[in-house]
Amino acid sequence: MSLARRLGEVRERVTAAARRSGRRAEDVEMVAVGKGHPVSALREAFEAGQRTFGESRGQELKSKYGQFGDGSVEWHFVGPLQTNKVRIVRPRVTLIQSFDRDRLVTPWLKGAEETPPALMQINIGMEPQKRGVPPEQADRVFDRWEEAGVRLQGIMAIPPMGEDPEAGRPYFARMREIGDHLSVRARRPLILSMGMTDDFEAAIEEGSTMVRIGRAIFGTRPKVGQA
Ligand SMILES: *Cc1c(COP(=O)(O)O)cnc(C)c1O
């Protein structure tokens, strides 16, 4: 199946899931995560109408941006950000989805007049191997980062992965609660970024407003992803 066709099918599934949750297709943004795939694949997706791309490694983002940094493409950073990669990532993205720890705050803000907006990553399954703010600290950390000057626009999570696409549902529901709560406190709508290839439909049904899809669009990753 061609990439354009796979992309079209994913879009249809996003639309159907959005409708099931009483929303429209436009209420759910789809980010195409092309990590490990060549720029030629991203170009194919672009030609099929995709405009927002996610990358999870600084050097790969830099290289793809250099080859495909067309002004009509937006880049999101979705992977673990090392402090020494901030200077590579910050000028190239319109959103960092993986702002995950206090220690990023100073390097992120340093030397920049205006920084791109960020999502606070939450370790919703409290998994030791995963990054993110513990759910019960969401309020406190959100406030702390916002006061420091991080432009927070929402939250993101990668829930525990099981065999069953339904396994993520309770975690998505919990994320929705945290998002709603933060949104009331912040007095503005917030992005809820959750849902990947194996579970994006359940995530949308539970209220996701942004899904990050890799394999369903680009196929299996040729290189092993570390993110
Ligand atoms: C790789 C990656 C994705 C895409 O994952 P798929 O399962 O291929 O859809 C989404 N989010 C993050 C943070 C990723 O690292």
PDB file of N, CA and C in Angstrom, residues 102-173:
ATOM      1  N   ASP A 102      12.439  19.403  35.477  1.00  0.00           N
ATOM      2  CA  ASP A 102      12.868  20.726  35.933  1.00  0.00           C
ATOM      3  C   ASP A 102      14.182  21.164  35.312  1.00  0.00           C
ATOM      4  N   ARG A 103      15.067  20.192  35.137  1.00  0.00           N
ATOM      5  CA  ARG A 103      16.407  20.564  34.692  1.00  0.00           C
ATOM      6  C   ARG A 103      16.468  21.105  33.271  1.00  0.00           C
ATOM      7  N   LEU A 104      15.359  21.013  32.537  1.00  0.00           N
ATOM      8  CA  LEU A 104      15.323  21.599  31.196  1.00  0.00           C
ATOM      9  C   LEU A 104      15.031  23.092  31.220  1.00  0.00           C
ATOM     10  N   VAL A 105      14.436  23.560  32.302  1.00  0.00           N
ATOM     11  CA  VAL A 105      13.879  24.919  32.303  1.00  0.00           C
ATOM     12  C   VAL A 105      14.953  25.972  32.005  1.00  0.00           C
ATOM     13  N   THR A 106      16.051  25.944  32.742  1.00  0.00           N
ATOM     14  CA  THR A 106      17.068  26.974  32.560  1.00  0.00           C
ATOM     15  C   THR A 106      17.697  26.919  31.162  1.00  0.00           C
ATOM     16  N   PRO A 107      18.184  25.748  30.712  1.00  0.00           N
ATOM     17  CA  PRO A 107      18.748  25.729  29.362  1.00  0.00           C
ATOM     18  C   PRO A 107      17.727  26.081  28.281  1.00  0.00           C
ATOM     19  N   TRP A 108      16.487  25.699  28.491  1.00  0.00           N
ATOM     20  CA  TRP A 108      15.449  25.974  27.491  1.00  0.00           C
ATOM     21  C   TRP A 108      15.222  27.481  27.318  1.00  0.00           C
ATOM     22  N   LEU A 109      15.248  28.215  28.431  1.00  0.00           N
ATOM     23  CA  LEU A 109      14.930  29.643  28.368  1.00  0.00           C
ATOM     24  C   LEU A 109      16.160  30.510  28.084  1.00  0.00           C
ATOM     25  N   LYS A 110      17.315  29.958  28.348  1.00  0.00           N
ATOM     26  CA  LYS A 110      18.550  30.736  28.282  1.00  0.00           C
ATOM     27  C   LYS A 110      18.838  31.275  26.874  1.00  0.00           C
ATOM     28  N   GLY A 111      19.059  32.590  26.822  1.00  0.00           N
ATOM     29  CA  GLY A 111      19.507  33.193  25.567  1.00  0.00           C
ATOM     30  C   GLY A 111      18.457  33.301  24.490  1.00  0.00           C
ATOM     31  N   ALA A 112      17.182  33.068  24.803  1.00  0.00           N
ATOM     32  CA  ALA A 112      16.139  33.161  23.775  1.00  0.00           C
ATOM     33  C   ALA A 112      15.160  34.264  24.141  1.00  0.00           C
ATOM     34  N   GLU A 113      14.832  35.101  23.170  1.00  0.00           N
ATOM     35  CA  GLU A 113      13.826  36.142  23.393  1.00  0.00           C
ATOM     36  C   GLU A 113      12.464  35.491  23.561  1.00  0.00           C
ATOM     37  N   GLU A 114      12.183  34.606  22.621  1.00  0.00           N
ATOM     38  CA  GLU A 114      10.903  33.906  22.686  1.00  0.00           C
ATOM     39  C   GLU A 114      11.148  32.436  22.376  1.00  0.00           C
ATOM     40  N   THR A 115      10.617  31.569  23.211  1.00  0.00           N
ATOM     41  CA  THR A 115      10.804  30.137  22.997  1.00  0.00           C
ATOM     42  C   THR A 115       9.529  29.540  22.411  1.00  0.00           C
ATOM     43  N   PRO A 116       9.643  28.433  21.667  1.00  0.00           N
ATOM     44  CA  PRO A 116       8.439  27.759  21.181  1.00  0.00           C
ATOM     45  C   PRO A 116       7.622  27.239  22.365  1.00  0.00           C
ATOM     46  N   PRO A 117       6.316  27.059  22.175  1.00  0.00           N
ATOM     47  CA  PRO A 117       5.496  26.496  23.246  1.00  0.00           C
ATOM     48  C   PRO A 117       5.867  25.045  23.543  1.00  0.00           C
ATOM     49  N   ALA A 118       5.394  24.567  24.692  1.00  0.00           N
ATOM     50  CA  ALA A 118       5.786  23.249  25.177  1.00  0.00           C
ATOM     51  C   ALA A 118       4.581  22.515  25.758  1.00  0.00           C
ATOM     52  N   LEU A 119       4.639  21.189  25.710  1.00  0.00           N
ATOM     53  CA  LEU A 119       3.693  20.356  26.452  1.00  0.00           C
ATOM     54  C   LEU A 119       4.454  19.716  27.608  1.00  0.00           C
ATOM     55  N   MET A 120       3.820  19.632  28.738  1.00  0.00           N
ATOM     56  CA  MET A 120       4.412  18.967  29.896  1.00  0.00           C
ATOM     57  C   MET A 120       4.175  17.459  29.741  1.00  0.00           C
ATOM     58  N   GLN A 121       5.251  16.699  29.668  1.00  0.00           N
ATOM     59  CA  GLN A 121       5.099  15.242  29.566  1.00  0.00           C
ATOM     60  C   GLN A 121       4.816  14.661  30.938  1.00  0.00           C
ATOM     61  N   ILE A 122       3.795  13.819  30.988  1.00  0.00           N
ATOM     62  CA  ILE A 122       3.395  13.188  32.249  1.00  0.00           C
ATOM     63  C   ILE A 122       3.661  11.688  32.170  1.00  0.00           C
ATOM     64  N   ASN A 123       4.281  11.163  33.190  1.00  0.00           N
ATOM     65  CA  ASN A 123       4.540   9.716  33.257  1.00  0.00           C
ATOM     66  C   ASN A 123       3.286   9.062  33.843  1.00  0.00           C
ATOM     67  N   ILE A 124       2.287   8.915  32.969  1.00  0.00           N
ATOM     68  CA  ILE A 124       0.949   8.579  33.440  1.00  0.00           C
ATOM     69  C   ILE A 124       0.877   7.177  34.044  1.00  0.00           C
ATOM     70  N   GLY A 125       1.745   6.268  33.597  1.00  0.00           N
ATOM     71  CA  GLY A 125       1.752   4.917  34.170  1.00  0.00           C
ATOM     72  C   GLY A 125       2.759   4.758  35.287  1.00  0.00           C
ATOM     73  N   MET A 126       3.415   5.863  35.668  1.00  0.00           N
ATOM     74  CA  MET A 126       4.437   5.827  36.722  1.00  0.00           C
ATOM     75  C   MET A 126       5.468   4.731  36.457  1.00  0.00           C
ATOM     76  N   GLU A 127       5.881   4.619  35.209  1.00  0.00           N
ATOM     77  CA  GLU A 127       6.850   3.579  34.850  1.00  0.00           C
ATOM     78  C   GLU A 127       8.265   4.112  35.077  1.00  0.00           C
ATOM     79  N   PRO A 128       9.082   3.323  35.778  1.00  0.00           N
ATOM     80  CA  PRO A 128      10.430   3.813  36.100  1.00  0.00           C
ATOM     81  C   PRO A 128      11.277   4.111  34.865  1.00  0.00           C
ATOM     82  N   GLN A 129      11.051   3.376  33.765  1.00  0.00           N
ATOM     83  CA  GLN A 129      11.890   3.579  32.578  1.00  0.00           C
ATOM     84  C   GLN A 129      11.397   4.727  31.708  1.00  0.00           C
ATOM     85  N   LYS A 130      10.251   5.287  32.053  1.00  0.00           N
ATOM     86  CA  LYS A 130       9.731   6.380  31.223  1.00  0.00           C
ATOM     87  C   LYS A 130       9.912   7.722  31.891  1.00  0.00           C
ATOM     88  N   ARG A 131       9.991   8.743  31.042  1.00  0.00           N
ATOM     89  CA  ARG A 131      10.190  10.089  31.554  1.00  0.00           C
ATOM     90  C   ARG A 131       8.859  10.761  31.802  1.00  0.00           C
ATOM     91  N   GLY A 132       8.930  11.882  32.499  1.00  0.00           N
ATOM     92  CA  GLY A 132       7.742  12.671  32.685  1.00  0.00           C
ATOM     93  C   GLY A 132       7.472  12.970  34.135  1.00  0.00           C
ATOM     94  N   VAL A 133       6.594  13.933  34.323  1.00  0.00           N
ATOM     95  CA  VAL A 133       6.221  14.399  35.651  1.00  0.00           C
ATOM     96  C   VAL A 133       5.218  13.406  36.249  1.00  0.00           C
ATOM     97  N   PRO A 134       5.374  13.006  37.517  1.00  0.00           N
ATOM     98  CA  PRO A 134       4.365  12.129  38.128  1.00  0.00           C
ATOM     99  C   PRO A 134       3.002  12.833  38.159  1.00  0.00           C
ATOM    100  N   PRO A 135       1.922  12.087  37.874  1.00  0.00           N
ATOM    101  CA  PRO A 135       0.600  12.717  37.770  1.00  0.00           C
ATOM    102  C   PRO A 135       0.235  13.580  38.974  1.00  0.00           C
ATOM    103  N   GLU A 136       0.595  13.124  40.174  1.00  0.00           N
ATOM    104  CA  GLU A 136       0.162  13.893  41.348  1.00  0.00           C
ATOM    105  C   GLU A 136       0.949  15.196  41.513  1.00  0.00           C
ATOM    106  N   GLN A 137       2.015  15.358  40.731  1.00  0.00           N
ATOM    107  CA  GLN A 137       2.758  16.619  40.804  1.00  0.00           C
ATOM    108  C   GLN A 137       2.411  17.575  39.663  1.00  0.00           C
ATOM    109  N   ALA A 138       1.431  17.172  38.839  1.00  0.00           N
ATOM    110  CA  ALA A 138       1.145  17.939  37.616  1.00  0.00           C
ATOM    111  C   ALA A 138       0.862  19.417  37.909  1.00  0.00           C
ATOM    112  N   ASP A 139       0.009  19.693  38.897  1.00  0.00           N
ATOM    113  CA  ASP A 139      -0.360  21.085  39.207  1.00  0.00           C
ATOM    114  C   ASP A 139       0.865  21.908  39.579  1.00  0.00           C
ATOM    115  N   ARG A 140       1.593  21.367  40.538  1.00  0.00           N
ATOM    116  CA  ARG A 140       2.732  22.100  41.091  1.00  0.00           C
ATOM    117  C   ARG A 140       3.790  22.382  40.019  1.00  0.00           C
ATOM    118  N   VAL A 141       4.104  21.363  39.234  1.00  0.00           N
ATOM    119  CA  VAL A 141       5.155  21.516  38.231  1.00  0.00           C
ATOM    120  C   VAL A 141       4.696  22.450  37.113  1.00  0.00           C
ATOM    121  N   PHE A 142       3.443  22.319  36.724  1.00  0.00           N
ATOM    122  CA  PHE A 142       2.887  23.199  35.693  1.00  0.00           C
ATOM    123  C   PHE A 142       3.063  24.661  36.111  1.00  0.00           C
ATOM    124  N   ASP A 143       2.671  24.950  37.350  1.00  0.00           N
ATOM    125  CA  ASP A 143       2.787  26.327  37.864  1.00  0.00           C
ATOM    126  C   ASP A 143       4.242  26.788  37.885  1.00  0.00           C
ATOM    127  N   ARG A 144       5.088  25.893  38.365  1.00  0.00           N
ATOM    128  CA  ARG A 144       6.504  26.266  38.511  1.00  0.00           C
ATOM    129  C   ARG A 144       7.127  26.606  37.155  1.00  0.00           C
ATOM    130  N   TRP A 145       6.850  25.790  36.162  1.00  0.00           N
ATOM    131  CA  TRP A 145       7.436  26.028  34.840  1.00  0.00           C
ATOM    132  C   TRP A 145       6.837  27.268  34.196  1.00  0.00           C
ATOM    133  N   GLU A 146       5.539  27.436  34.360  1.00  0.00           N
ATOM    134  CA  GLU A 146       4.882  28.595  33.776  1.00  0.00           C
ATOM    135  C   GLU A 146       5.422  29.884  34.391  1.00  0.00           C
ATOM    136  N   GLU A 147       5.585  29.874  35.715  1.00  0.00           N
ATOM    137  CA  GLU A 147       6.139  31.056  36.385  1.00  0.00           C
ATOM    138  C   GLU A 147       7.557  31.353  35.914  1.00  0.00           C
ATOM    139  N   ALA A 148       8.296  30.298  35.599  1.00  0.00           N
ATOM    140  CA  ALA A 148       9.674  30.490  35.115  1.00  0.00           C
ATOM    141  C   ALA A 148       9.704  31.063  33.698  1.00  0.00           C
ATOM    142  N   GLY A 149       8.591  30.919  32.959  1.00  0.00           N
ATOM    143  CA  GLY A 149       8.543  31.481  31.606  1.00  0.00           C
ATOM    144  C   GLY A 149       8.402  30.462  30.486  1.00  0.00           C
ATOM    145  N   VAL A 150       8.238  29.186  30.840  1.00  0.00           N
ATOM    146  CA  VAL A 150       7.982  28.169  29.808  1.00  0.00           C
ATOM    147  C   VAL A 150       6.552  28.381  29.309  1.00  0.00           C
ATOM    148  N   ARG A 151       6.370  28.389  27.995  1.00  0.00           N
ATOM    149  CA  ARG A 151       5.030  28.653  27.424  1.00  0.00           C
ATOM    150  C   ARG A 151       4.251  27.342  27.291  1.00  0.00           C
ATOM    151  N   LEU A 152       3.630  26.934  28.383  1.00  0.00           N
ATOM    152  CA  LEU A 152       2.953  25.634  28.384  1.00  0.00           C
ATOM    153  C   LEU A 152       1.601  25.699  27.674  1.00  0.00           C
ATOM    154  N   GLN A 153       1.410  24.752  26.745  1.00  0.00           N
ATOM    155  CA  GLN A 153       0.140  24.712  25.997  1.00  0.00           C
ATOM    156  C   GLN A 153      -0.631  23.426  26.235  1.00  0.00           C
ATOM    157  N   GLY A 154      -0.127  22.559  27.109  1.00  0.00           N
ATOM    158  CA  GLY A 154      -0.876  21.334  27.337  1.00  0.00           C
ATOM    159  C   GLY A 154      -0.010  20.236  27.914  1.00  0.00           C
ATOM    160  N   ILE A 155      -0.516  19.008  27.777  1.00  0.00           N
ATOM    161  CA  ILE A 155       0.188  17.854  28.351  1.00  0.00           C
ATOM    162  C   ILE A 155       0.279  16.716  27.333  1.00  0.00           C
ATOM    163  N   MET A 156       1.259  15.866  27.539  1.00  0.00           N
ATOM    164  CA  MET A 156       1.506  14.730  26.644  1.00  0.00           C
ATOM    165  C   MET A 156       1.849  13.510  27.482  1.00  0.00           C
ATOM    166  N   ALA A 157       1.468  12.326  26.981  1.00  0.00           N
ATOM    167  CA  ALA A 157       1.871  11.089  27.669  1.00  0.00           C
ATOM    168  C   ALA A 157       2.023   9.935  26.696  1.00  0.00           C
ATOM    169  N   ILE A 158       2.881   9.006  27.095  1.00  0.00           N
ATOM    170  CA  ILE A 158       3.026   7.715  26.423  1.00  0.00           C
ATOM    171  C   ILE A 158       2.656   6.667  27.474  1.00  0.00           C
ATOM    172  N   PRO A 159       1.418   6.164  27.436  1.00  0.00           N
ATOM    173  CA  PRO A 159       0.992   5.231  28.497  1.00  0.00           C
ATOM    174  C   PRO A 159       1.656   3.870  28.332  1.00  0.00           C
ATOM    175  N   PRO A 160       1.574   3.029  29.372  1.00  0.00           N
ATOM    176  CA  PRO A 160       2.136   1.681  29.286  1.00  0.00           C
ATOM    177  C   PRO A 160       1.562   0.950  28.078  1.00  0.00           C
ATOM    178  N   MET A 161       2.415   0.211  27.405  1.00  0.00           N
ATOM    179  CA  MET A 161       2.017  -0.498  26.196  1.00  0.00           C
ATOM    180  C   MET A 161       1.690  -1.934  26.525  1.00  0.00           C
ATOM    181  N   GLY A 162       0.530  -2.377  26.087  1.00  0.00           N
ATOM    182  CA  GLY A 162       0.197  -3.781  26.261  1.00  0.00           C
ATOM    183  C   GLY A 162      -0.083  -4.392  24.906  1.00  0.00           C
ATOM    184  N   GLU A 163      -0.503  -5.628  24.899  1.00  0.00           N
ATOM    185  CA  GLU A 163      -0.881  -6.300  23.660  1.00  0.00           C
ATOM    186  C   GLU A 163      -2.180  -5.684  23.146  1.00  0.00           C
ATOM    187  N   ASP A 164      -2.976  -5.260  24.088  1.00  0.00           N
ATOM    188  CA  ASP A 164      -4.329  -4.857  23.793  1.00  0.00           C
ATOM    189  C   ASP A 164      -4.417  -3.340  23.625  1.00  0.00           C
ATOM    190  N   PRO A 165      -4.922  -2.890  22.467  1.00  0.00           N
ATOM    191  CA  PRO A 165      -5.033  -1.441  22.251  1.00  0.00           C
ATOM    192  C   PRO A 165      -5.941  -0.759  23.279  1.00  0.00           C
ATOM    193  N   GLU A 166      -6.799  -1.550  23.905  1.00  0.00           N
ATOM    194  CA  GLU A 166      -7.699  -0.991  24.913  1.00  0.00           C
ATOM    195  C   GLU A 166      -6.991  -0.741  26.255  1.00  0.00           C
ATOM    196  N   ALA A 167      -5.791  -1.320  26.392  1.00  0.00           N
ATOM    197  CA  ALA A 167      -5.095  -1.248  27.685  1.00  0.00           C
ATOM    198  C   ALA A 167      -4.784   0.186  28.098  1.00  0.00           C
ATOM    199  N   GLY A 168      -4.640   1.067  27.108  1.00  0.00           N
ATOM    200  CA  GLY A 168      -4.280   2.446  27.425  1.00  0.00           C
ATOM    201  C   GLY A 168      -5.442   3.278  27.941  1.00  0.00           C
ATOM    202  N   ARG A 169      -6.671   2.761  27.759  1.00  0.00           N
ATOM    203  CA  ARG A 169      -7.850   3.592  28.006  1.00  0.00           C
ATOM    204  C   ARG A 169      -7.920   4.222  29.406  1.00  0.00           C
ATOM    205  N   PRO A 170      -7.688   3.442  30.472  1.00  0.00           N
ATOM    206  CA  PRO A 170      -7.744   4.097  31.801  1.00  0.00           C
ATOM    207  C   PRO A 170      -6.693   5.209  31.955  1.00  0.00           C
ATOM    208  N   TYR A 171      -5.553   5.022  31.314  1.00  0.00           N
ATOM    209  CA  TYR A 171      -4.515   6.061  31.398  1.00  0.00           C
ATOM    210  C   TYR A 171      -4.927   7.301  30.598  1.00  0.00           C
ATOM    211  N   PHE A 172      -5.551   7.066  29.454  1.00  0.00           N
ATOM    212  CA  PHE A 172      -6.034   8.206  28.668  1.00  0.00           C
ATOM    213  C   PHE A 172      -7.104   8.980  29.451  1.00  0.00           C
ATOM    214  N   ALA A 173      -7.967   8.219  30.121  1.00  0.00           N
ATOM    215  CA  ALA A 173      -9.030   8.870  30.907  1.00  0.00           C
ATOM    216  C   ALA A 173      -8.425   9.707  32.037  1.00  0.00           C
TER     217      ALA A 173
END
